[in-house]
Amino acid sequence: MKSFYEAHPLSFEIKYTYANEHDPARVLDSLSGRVEMSGASYHCWLDSVETIRNDRYNIVLFKEDRIMYLTSAATSAAANPLQMMQAALKQTGVSNCEVLYNGSNRVIRMFFREGAPYRQMEMTIDTTSGYLLNTRCIVKTALLMDPSDNSDTAPAGEYDEYAIVQARFEHYHPISANTAGFDERFFFYKDGGEFVTTPAYKEYKIFVGTPNL
């Protein structure tokens, strides 16, 4: 499947939902966006954050703050949903795994050792198209919280120790392998040793996160 995603330039929509482990029907939060990917390059729109990655740069646009954050491509995370899950599996380790079938769909369900950041991870794959349809993770709620947020606005008992995070991937479409949206020159250029935004992003301030970029 990883090879399939890398070999087929795609666009797809993604929607995340968050709920407590013991009340999965009540969605507490949600997030929607879209991804275009071609090989190792991708362009992701998710809420107010836009991320672009090519073989040279990783660009993150924080739209509300008008900040453009630049790092080398080597420091960026993959947008491939399978690679994101693979990274989580490497960090935690799987104690047990089962594979189920529902028509043309294959469901892979993984269980983790007691006390691990993840309790369970599941993904559903369309064996006909090769597409990942959805994922479902039971993960420690603390890992989802912003450590810089010291506010205490949630009512007592609002959050379980573990949360259910689901992602739905849909509306897959093939795209050109040479999508211009992966090109950093649309966002900035380098004038000597200085990074300068293009006119379209003149309101953004550039921050560089990789030394000697």
PDB file of C-alpha atoms in Angstrom:
ATOM      1  CA  MET A   1       0.000   0.000   0.000  1.00  0.00           C
ATOM      2  CA  LYS A   2       2.848   2.373   0.772  1.00  0.00           C
ATOM      3  CA  SER A   3       4.278   1.703  -2.686  1.00  0.00           C
ATOM      4  CA  PHE A   4       0.829   2.270  -4.207  1.00  0.00           C
ATOM      5  CA  TYR A   5       0.500   5.729  -2.649  1.00  0.00           C
ATOM      6  CA  GLU A   6       4.009   6.707  -3.692  1.00  0.00           C
ATOM      7  CA  ALA A   7       3.432   5.592  -7.282  1.00  0.00           C
ATOM      8  CA  HIS A   8       0.022   7.246  -7.807  1.00  0.00           C
ATOM      9  CA  PRO A   9      -0.261  11.073  -7.507  1.00  0.00           C
ATOM     10  CA  LEU A  10      -3.535  11.633  -5.658  1.00  0.00           C
ATOM     11  CA  SER A  11      -5.855  14.196  -4.184  1.00  0.00           C
ATOM     12  CA  PHE A  12      -8.212  13.252  -1.371  1.00  0.00           C
ATOM     13  CA  GLU A  13     -10.280  14.812   1.387  1.00  0.00           C
ATOM     14  CA  ILE A  14      -9.769  14.008   5.034  1.00  0.00           C
ATOM     15  CA  LYS A  15     -11.930  14.487   8.108  1.00  0.00           C
ATOM     16  CA  TYR A  16     -10.859  13.884  11.711  1.00  0.00           C
ATOM     17  CA  THR A  17     -13.271  13.410  14.601  1.00  0.00           C
ATOM     18  CA  TYR A  18     -12.513  13.210  18.323  1.00  0.00           C
ATOM     19  CA  ALA A  19     -14.578  11.539  21.058  1.00  0.00           C
ATOM     20  CA  ASN A  20     -14.126  10.053  24.506  1.00  0.00           C
ATOM     21  CA  GLU A  21     -13.408   6.323  24.607  1.00  0.00           C
ATOM     22  CA  HIS A  22     -16.537   5.561  26.650  1.00  0.00           C
ATOM     23  CA  ASP A  23     -18.862   7.824  24.660  1.00  0.00           C
ATOM     24  CA  PRO A  24     -17.856   7.320  21.003  1.00  0.00           C
ATOM     25  CA  ALA A  25     -21.148   8.605  19.607  1.00  0.00           C
ATOM     26  CA  ARG A  26     -20.626  12.123  21.002  1.00  0.00           C
ATOM     27  CA  VAL A  27     -18.133  13.961  18.811  1.00  0.00           C
ATOM     28  CA  LEU A  28     -16.265  16.584  20.851  1.00  0.00           C
ATOM     29  CA  ASP A  29     -14.228  18.074  18.030  1.00  0.00           C
ATOM     30  CA  SER A  30     -13.629  17.693  14.299  1.00  0.00           C
ATOM     31  CA  LEU A  31     -11.202  18.880  11.655  1.00  0.00           C
ATOM     32  CA  SER A  32     -11.448  18.744   7.867  1.00  0.00           C
ATOM     33  CA  GLY A  33      -9.046  19.309   5.024  1.00  0.00           C
ATOM     34  CA  ARG A  34      -7.579  18.143   1.755  1.00  0.00           C
ATOM     35  CA  VAL A  35      -4.305  16.579   0.637  1.00  0.00           C
ATOM     36  CA  GLU A  36      -2.517  16.454  -2.720  1.00  0.00           C
ATOM     37  CA  MET A  37       0.448  14.110  -2.843  1.00  0.00           C
ATOM     38  CA  SER A  38       2.900  12.899  -5.451  1.00  0.00           C
ATOM     39  CA  GLY A  39       5.694  10.624  -4.290  1.00  0.00           C
ATOM     40  CA  ALA A  40       7.386  12.315  -1.334  1.00  0.00           C
ATOM     41  CA  SER A  41       5.875  15.718  -2.167  1.00  0.00           C
ATOM     42  CA  TYR A  42       2.560  16.875  -0.767  1.00  0.00           C
ATOM     43  CA  HIS A  43       0.329  19.882  -0.190  1.00  0.00           C
ATOM     44  CA  CYS A  44      -2.040  19.700   2.772  1.00  0.00           C
ATOM     45  CA  TRP A  45      -4.823  22.096   3.795  1.00  0.00           C
ATOM     46  CA  LEU A  46      -6.091  21.418   7.314  1.00  0.00           C
ATOM     47  CA  ASP A  47      -8.151  24.023   9.112  1.00  0.00           C
ATOM     48  CA  SER A  48      -6.069  27.242   9.255  1.00  0.00           C
ATOM     49  CA  VAL A  49      -2.732  25.524   8.602  1.00  0.00           C
ATOM     50  CA  GLU A  50      -1.322  24.768   5.157  1.00  0.00           C
ATOM     51  CA  THR A  51       1.707  22.506   4.699  1.00  0.00           C
ATOM     52  CA  ILE A  52       3.791  22.033   1.549  1.00  0.00           C
ATOM     53  CA  ARG A  53       6.645  19.596   1.178  1.00  0.00           C
ATOM     54  CA  ASN A  54       8.959  18.931  -1.772  1.00  0.00           C
ATOM     55  CA  ASP A  55      12.461  17.470  -2.078  1.00  0.00           C
ATOM     56  CA  ARG A  56      14.034  20.725  -0.843  1.00  0.00           C
ATOM     57  CA  TYR A  57      11.783  22.409   1.694  1.00  0.00           C
ATOM     58  CA  ASN A  58       9.011  21.920   4.194  1.00  0.00           C
ATOM     59  CA  ILE A  59       6.750  24.993   4.303  1.00  0.00           C
ATOM     60  CA  VAL A  60       4.082  25.549   6.956  1.00  0.00           C
ATOM     61  CA  LEU A  61       1.678  28.470   6.602  1.00  0.00           C
ATOM     62  CA  PHE A  62      -0.086  29.566   9.780  1.00  0.00           C
ATOM     63  CA  LYS A  63      -2.820  31.620   8.171  1.00  0.00           C
ATOM     64  CA  GLU A  64      -4.279  33.254  11.271  1.00  0.00           C
ATOM     65  CA  ASP A  65      -0.879  34.534  12.415  1.00  0.00           C
ATOM     66  CA  ARG A  66       0.456  35.199   8.890  1.00  0.00           C
ATOM     67  CA  ILE A  67       3.596  33.153   9.584  1.00  0.00           C
ATOM     68  CA  MET A  68       5.560  31.089   7.052  1.00  0.00           C
ATOM     69  CA  TYR A  69       7.756  28.518   8.778  1.00  0.00           C
ATOM     70  CA  LEU A  70      10.552  26.923   6.721  1.00  0.00           C
ATOM     71  CA  THR A  71      12.649  23.831   7.401  1.00  0.00           C
ATOM     72  CA  SER A  72      14.604  21.411   5.272  1.00  0.00           C
ATOM     73  CA  ALA A  73      12.639  18.627   3.623  1.00  0.00           C
ATOM     74  CA  ALA A  74      14.528  16.068   5.715  1.00  0.00           C
ATOM     75  CA  THR A  75      12.867  17.350   8.910  1.00  0.00           C
ATOM     76  CA  SER A  76       9.277  17.153   7.663  1.00  0.00           C
ATOM     77  CA  ALA A  77       6.710  14.518   8.502  1.00  0.00           C
ATOM     78  CA  ALA A  78       5.059  12.517   5.743  1.00  0.00           C
ATOM     79  CA  ALA A  79       1.511  13.276   4.621  1.00  0.00           C
ATOM     80  CA  ASN A  80       1.040   9.725   3.422  1.00  0.00           C
ATOM     81  CA  PRO A  81      -1.527   8.415   5.943  1.00  0.00           C
ATOM     82  CA  LEU A  82       0.114   4.992   5.946  1.00  0.00           C
ATOM     83  CA  GLN A  83       3.515   6.444   6.781  1.00  0.00           C
ATOM     84  CA  MET A  84       2.016   8.416   9.661  1.00  0.00           C
ATOM     85  CA  MET A  85       0.575   5.203  11.091  1.00  0.00           C
ATOM     86  CA  GLN A  86       3.850   3.385  10.472  1.00  0.00           C
ATOM     87  CA  ALA A  87       5.713   5.993  12.529  1.00  0.00           C
ATOM     88  CA  ALA A  88       3.276   5.512  15.424  1.00  0.00           C
ATOM     89  CA  LEU A  89       3.699   1.728  15.269  1.00  0.00           C
ATOM     90  CA  LYS A  90       7.495   2.006  15.428  1.00  0.00           C
ATOM     91  CA  GLN A  91       7.253   4.119  18.578  1.00  0.00           C
ATOM     92  CA  THR A  92       4.852   1.873  20.475  1.00  0.00           C
ATOM     93  CA  GLY A  93       5.070  -1.717  19.266  1.00  0.00           C
ATOM     94  CA  VAL A  94       2.132  -4.074  18.637  1.00  0.00           C
ATOM     95  CA  SER A  95       1.175  -6.870  21.021  1.00  0.00           C
ATOM     96  CA  ASN A  96      -1.473  -8.447  18.792  1.00  0.00           C
ATOM     97  CA  CYS A  97      -3.001  -7.991  15.344  1.00  0.00           C
ATOM     98  CA  GLU A  98      -6.077  -9.312  13.554  1.00  0.00           C
ATOM     99  CA  VAL A  99      -7.300  -9.014   9.979  1.00  0.00           C
ATOM    100  CA  LEU A 100     -11.020  -9.023   9.145  1.00  0.00           C
ATOM    101  CA  TYR A 101     -12.890  -8.822   5.848  1.00  0.00           C
ATOM    102  CA  ASN A 102     -16.109  -6.969   5.075  1.00  0.00           C
ATOM    103  CA  GLY A 103     -16.932  -7.420   1.410  1.00  0.00           C
ATOM    104  CA  SER A 104     -14.105  -5.831  -0.572  1.00  0.00           C
ATOM    105  CA  ASN A 105     -12.807  -4.043   2.513  1.00  0.00           C
ATOM    106  CA  ARG A 106      -9.965  -5.354   4.655  1.00  0.00           C
ATOM    107  CA  VAL A 107      -9.894  -4.225   8.297  1.00  0.00           C
ATOM    108  CA  ILE A 108      -6.537  -4.433  10.098  1.00  0.00           C
ATOM    109  CA  ARG A 109      -6.851  -4.071  13.863  1.00  0.00           C
ATOM    110  CA  MET A 110      -3.794  -3.748  16.115  1.00  0.00           C
ATOM    111  CA  PHE A 111      -3.592  -3.886  19.899  1.00  0.00           C
ATOM    112  CA  PHE A 112      -0.845  -2.464  22.119  1.00  0.00           C
ATOM    113  CA  ARG A 113       0.701  -3.349  25.442  1.00  0.00           C
ATOM    114  CA  GLU A 114      -0.802  -2.001  28.667  1.00  0.00           C
ATOM    115  CA  GLY A 115       0.249   1.579  29.384  1.00  0.00           C
ATOM    116  CA  ALA A 116       1.305   2.343  25.794  1.00  0.00           C
ATOM    117  CA  PRO A 117       0.280   5.694  24.265  1.00  0.00           C
ATOM    118  CA  TYR A 118      -2.098   3.796  21.953  1.00  0.00           C
ATOM    119  CA  ARG A 119      -4.564   1.168  23.129  1.00  0.00           C
ATOM    120  CA  GLN A 120      -5.843   0.154  19.700  1.00  0.00           C
ATOM    121  CA  MET A 121      -5.352   1.155  16.077  1.00  0.00           C
ATOM    122  CA  GLU A 122      -7.498   0.138  13.134  1.00  0.00           C
ATOM    123  CA  MET A 123      -7.471   0.860   9.413  1.00  0.00           C
ATOM    124  CA  THR A 124      -9.915  -0.068   6.679  1.00  0.00           C
ATOM    125  CA  ILE A 125      -8.608  -0.589   3.157  1.00  0.00           C
ATOM    126  CA  ASP A 126     -10.561  -0.948  -0.081  1.00  0.00           C
ATOM    127  CA  THR A 127      -8.848  -3.952  -1.661  1.00  0.00           C
ATOM    128  CA  THR A 128     -10.355  -3.132  -5.062  1.00  0.00           C
ATOM    129  CA  SER A 129      -8.917   0.394  -5.380  1.00  0.00           C
ATOM    130  CA  GLY A 130      -6.041   0.092  -2.917  1.00  0.00           C
ATOM    131  CA  TYR A 131      -7.219   3.218  -1.058  1.00  0.00           C
ATOM    132  CA  LEU A 132      -7.207   3.686   2.687  1.00  0.00           C
ATOM    133  CA  LEU A 133     -10.813   4.500   3.657  1.00  0.00           C
ATOM    134  CA  ASN A 134     -10.581   5.265   7.361  1.00  0.00           C
ATOM    135  CA  THR A 135      -8.514   4.872  10.493  1.00  0.00           C
ATOM    136  CA  ARG A 136      -9.574   4.619  14.116  1.00  0.00           C
ATOM    137  CA  CYS A 137      -7.159   5.074  17.029  1.00  0.00           C
ATOM    138  CA  ILE A 138      -7.696   4.817  20.761  1.00  0.00           C
ATOM    139  CA  VAL A 139      -4.979   7.078  22.105  1.00  0.00           C
ATOM    140  CA  LYS A 140      -4.123   8.737  25.413  1.00  0.00           C
ATOM    141  CA  THR A 141      -5.949  12.063  25.605  1.00  0.00           C
ATOM    142  CA  ALA A 142      -2.890  13.806  27.066  1.00  0.00           C
ATOM    143  CA  LEU A 143      -1.036  13.276  23.769  1.00  0.00           C
ATOM    144  CA  LEU A 144      -3.686  15.294  21.937  1.00  0.00           C
ATOM    145  CA  MET A 145      -3.499  18.333  24.199  1.00  0.00           C
ATOM    146  CA  ASP A 146      -1.424  21.405  23.430  1.00  0.00           C
ATOM    147  CA  PRO A 147       1.292  21.496  26.136  1.00  0.00           C
ATOM    148  CA  SER A 148       1.510  25.290  25.826  1.00  0.00           C
ATOM    149  CA  ASP A 149      -2.182  25.698  26.652  1.00  0.00           C
ATOM    150  CA  ASN A 150      -2.496  26.138  30.419  1.00  0.00           C
ATOM    151  CA  SER A 151      -6.172  27.041  30.324  1.00  0.00           C
ATOM    152  CA  ASP A 152      -8.659  24.871  32.151  1.00  0.00           C
ATOM    153  CA  THR A 153     -11.845  25.483  30.223  1.00  0.00           C
ATOM    154  CA  ALA A 154     -13.120  21.912  30.044  1.00  0.00           C
ATOM    155  CA  PRO A 155     -15.705  20.877  32.648  1.00  0.00           C
ATOM    156  CA  ALA A 156     -14.591  18.383  35.279  1.00  0.00           C
ATOM    157  CA  GLY A 157     -14.778  14.877  33.897  1.00  0.00           C
ATOM    158  CA  GLU A 158     -15.090  16.108  30.304  1.00  0.00           C
ATOM    159  CA  TYR A 159     -12.235  13.962  29.007  1.00  0.00           C
ATOM    160  CA  ASP A 160     -11.534  10.247  29.453  1.00  0.00           C
ATOM    161  CA  GLU A 161      -7.992   8.993  29.882  1.00  0.00           C
ATOM    162  CA  TYR A 162      -8.198   7.648  26.335  1.00  0.00           C
ATOM    163  CA  ALA A 163      -9.792   9.258  23.294  1.00  0.00           C
ATOM    164  CA  ILE A 164     -11.058   7.886  19.990  1.00  0.00           C
ATOM    165  CA  VAL A 165      -9.617   9.684  16.973  1.00  0.00           C
ATOM    166  CA  GLN A 166     -11.086   8.699  13.634  1.00  0.00           C
ATOM    167  CA  ALA A 167     -10.000   9.837  10.179  1.00  0.00           C
ATOM    168  CA  ARG A 168     -12.052   9.361   7.035  1.00  0.00           C
ATOM    169  CA  PHE A 169     -10.369   9.566   3.616  1.00  0.00           C
ATOM    170  CA  GLU A 170     -12.633  10.084   0.624  1.00  0.00           C
ATOM    171  CA  HIS A 171     -13.106  11.638  -2.819  1.00  0.00           C
ATOM    172  CA  TYR A 172      -9.849  10.298  -4.207  1.00  0.00           C
ATOM    173  CA  HIS A 173      -8.803  11.759  -7.563  1.00  0.00           C
ATOM    174  CA  PRO A 174      -5.661  11.336  -9.677  1.00  0.00           C
ATOM    175  CA  ILE A 175      -3.577  14.507 -10.168  1.00  0.00           C
ATOM    176  CA  SER A 176      -0.635  15.538 -12.300  1.00  0.00           C
ATOM    177  CA  ALA A 177       2.732  14.409 -10.943  1.00  0.00           C
ATOM    178  CA  ASN A 178       4.072  17.920 -11.622  1.00  0.00           C
ATOM    179  CA  THR A 179       1.510  19.856  -9.605  1.00  0.00           C
ATOM    180  CA  ALA A 180       2.716  23.459  -9.261  1.00  0.00           C
ATOM    181  CA  GLY A 181       1.482  23.585  -5.674  1.00  0.00           C
ATOM    182  CA  PHE A 182       4.588  21.671  -4.568  1.00  0.00           C
ATOM    183  CA  ASP A 183       6.971  24.357  -5.889  1.00  0.00           C
ATOM    184  CA  GLU A 184       8.416  26.630  -3.170  1.00  0.00           C
ATOM    185  CA  ARG A 185       8.855  29.455  -5.710  1.00  0.00           C
ATOM    186  CA  PHE A 186       5.133  30.093  -5.510  1.00  0.00           C
ATOM    187  CA  PHE A 187       5.597  31.021  -1.821  1.00  0.00           C
ATOM    188  CA  PHE A 188       9.091  32.524  -1.484  1.00  0.00           C
ATOM    189  CA  TYR A 189      12.459  33.005  -3.147  1.00  0.00           C
ATOM    190  CA  LYS A 190      15.993  33.387  -1.891  1.00  0.00           C
ATOM    191  CA  ASP A 191      17.735  36.726  -2.354  1.00  0.00           C
ATOM    192  CA  GLY A 192      21.363  36.022  -1.502  1.00  0.00           C
ATOM    193  CA  GLY A 193      21.152  34.488   1.957  1.00  0.00           C
ATOM    194  CA  GLU A 194      17.735  35.950   2.744  1.00  0.00           C
ATOM    195  CA  PHE A 195      14.319  34.373   2.237  1.00  0.00           C
ATOM    196  CA  VAL A 196      11.715  36.722   0.742  1.00  0.00           C
ATOM    197  CA  THR A 197       7.995  36.047   0.325  1.00  0.00           C
ATOM    198  CA  THR A 198       6.391  36.327  -3.102  1.00  0.00           C
ATOM    199  CA  PRO A 199       3.822  39.118  -3.606  1.00  0.00           C
ATOM    200  CA  ALA A 200       0.983  36.672  -2.982  1.00  0.00           C
ATOM    201  CA  TYR A 201       2.325  36.121   0.565  1.00  0.00           C
ATOM    202  CA  LYS A 202       3.681  39.588   1.296  1.00  0.00           C
ATOM    203  CA  GLU A 203       1.695  39.751   4.568  1.00  0.00           C
ATOM    204  CA  TYR A 204       3.547  36.711   5.951  1.00  0.00           C
ATOM    205  CA  LYS A 205       6.645  36.826   8.122  1.00  0.00           C
ATOM    206  CA  ILE A 206       9.210  34.092   7.473  1.00  0.00           C
ATOM    207  CA  PHE A 207      10.747  32.057  10.300  1.00  0.00           C
ATOM    208  CA  VAL A 208      13.523  29.573   9.455  1.00  0.00           C
ATOM    209  CA  GLY A 209      13.693  26.455  11.619  1.00  0.00           C
ATOM    210  CA  THR A 210      16.724  24.737  10.063  1.00  0.00           C
ATOM    211  CA  PRO A 211      20.189  26.297  10.531  1.00  0.00           C
ATOM    212  CA  ASN A 212      22.020  27.181   7.304  1.00  0.00           C
ATOM    213  CA  LEU A 213      18.979  26.382   5.219  1.00  0.00           C
TER     214      LEU A 213
END
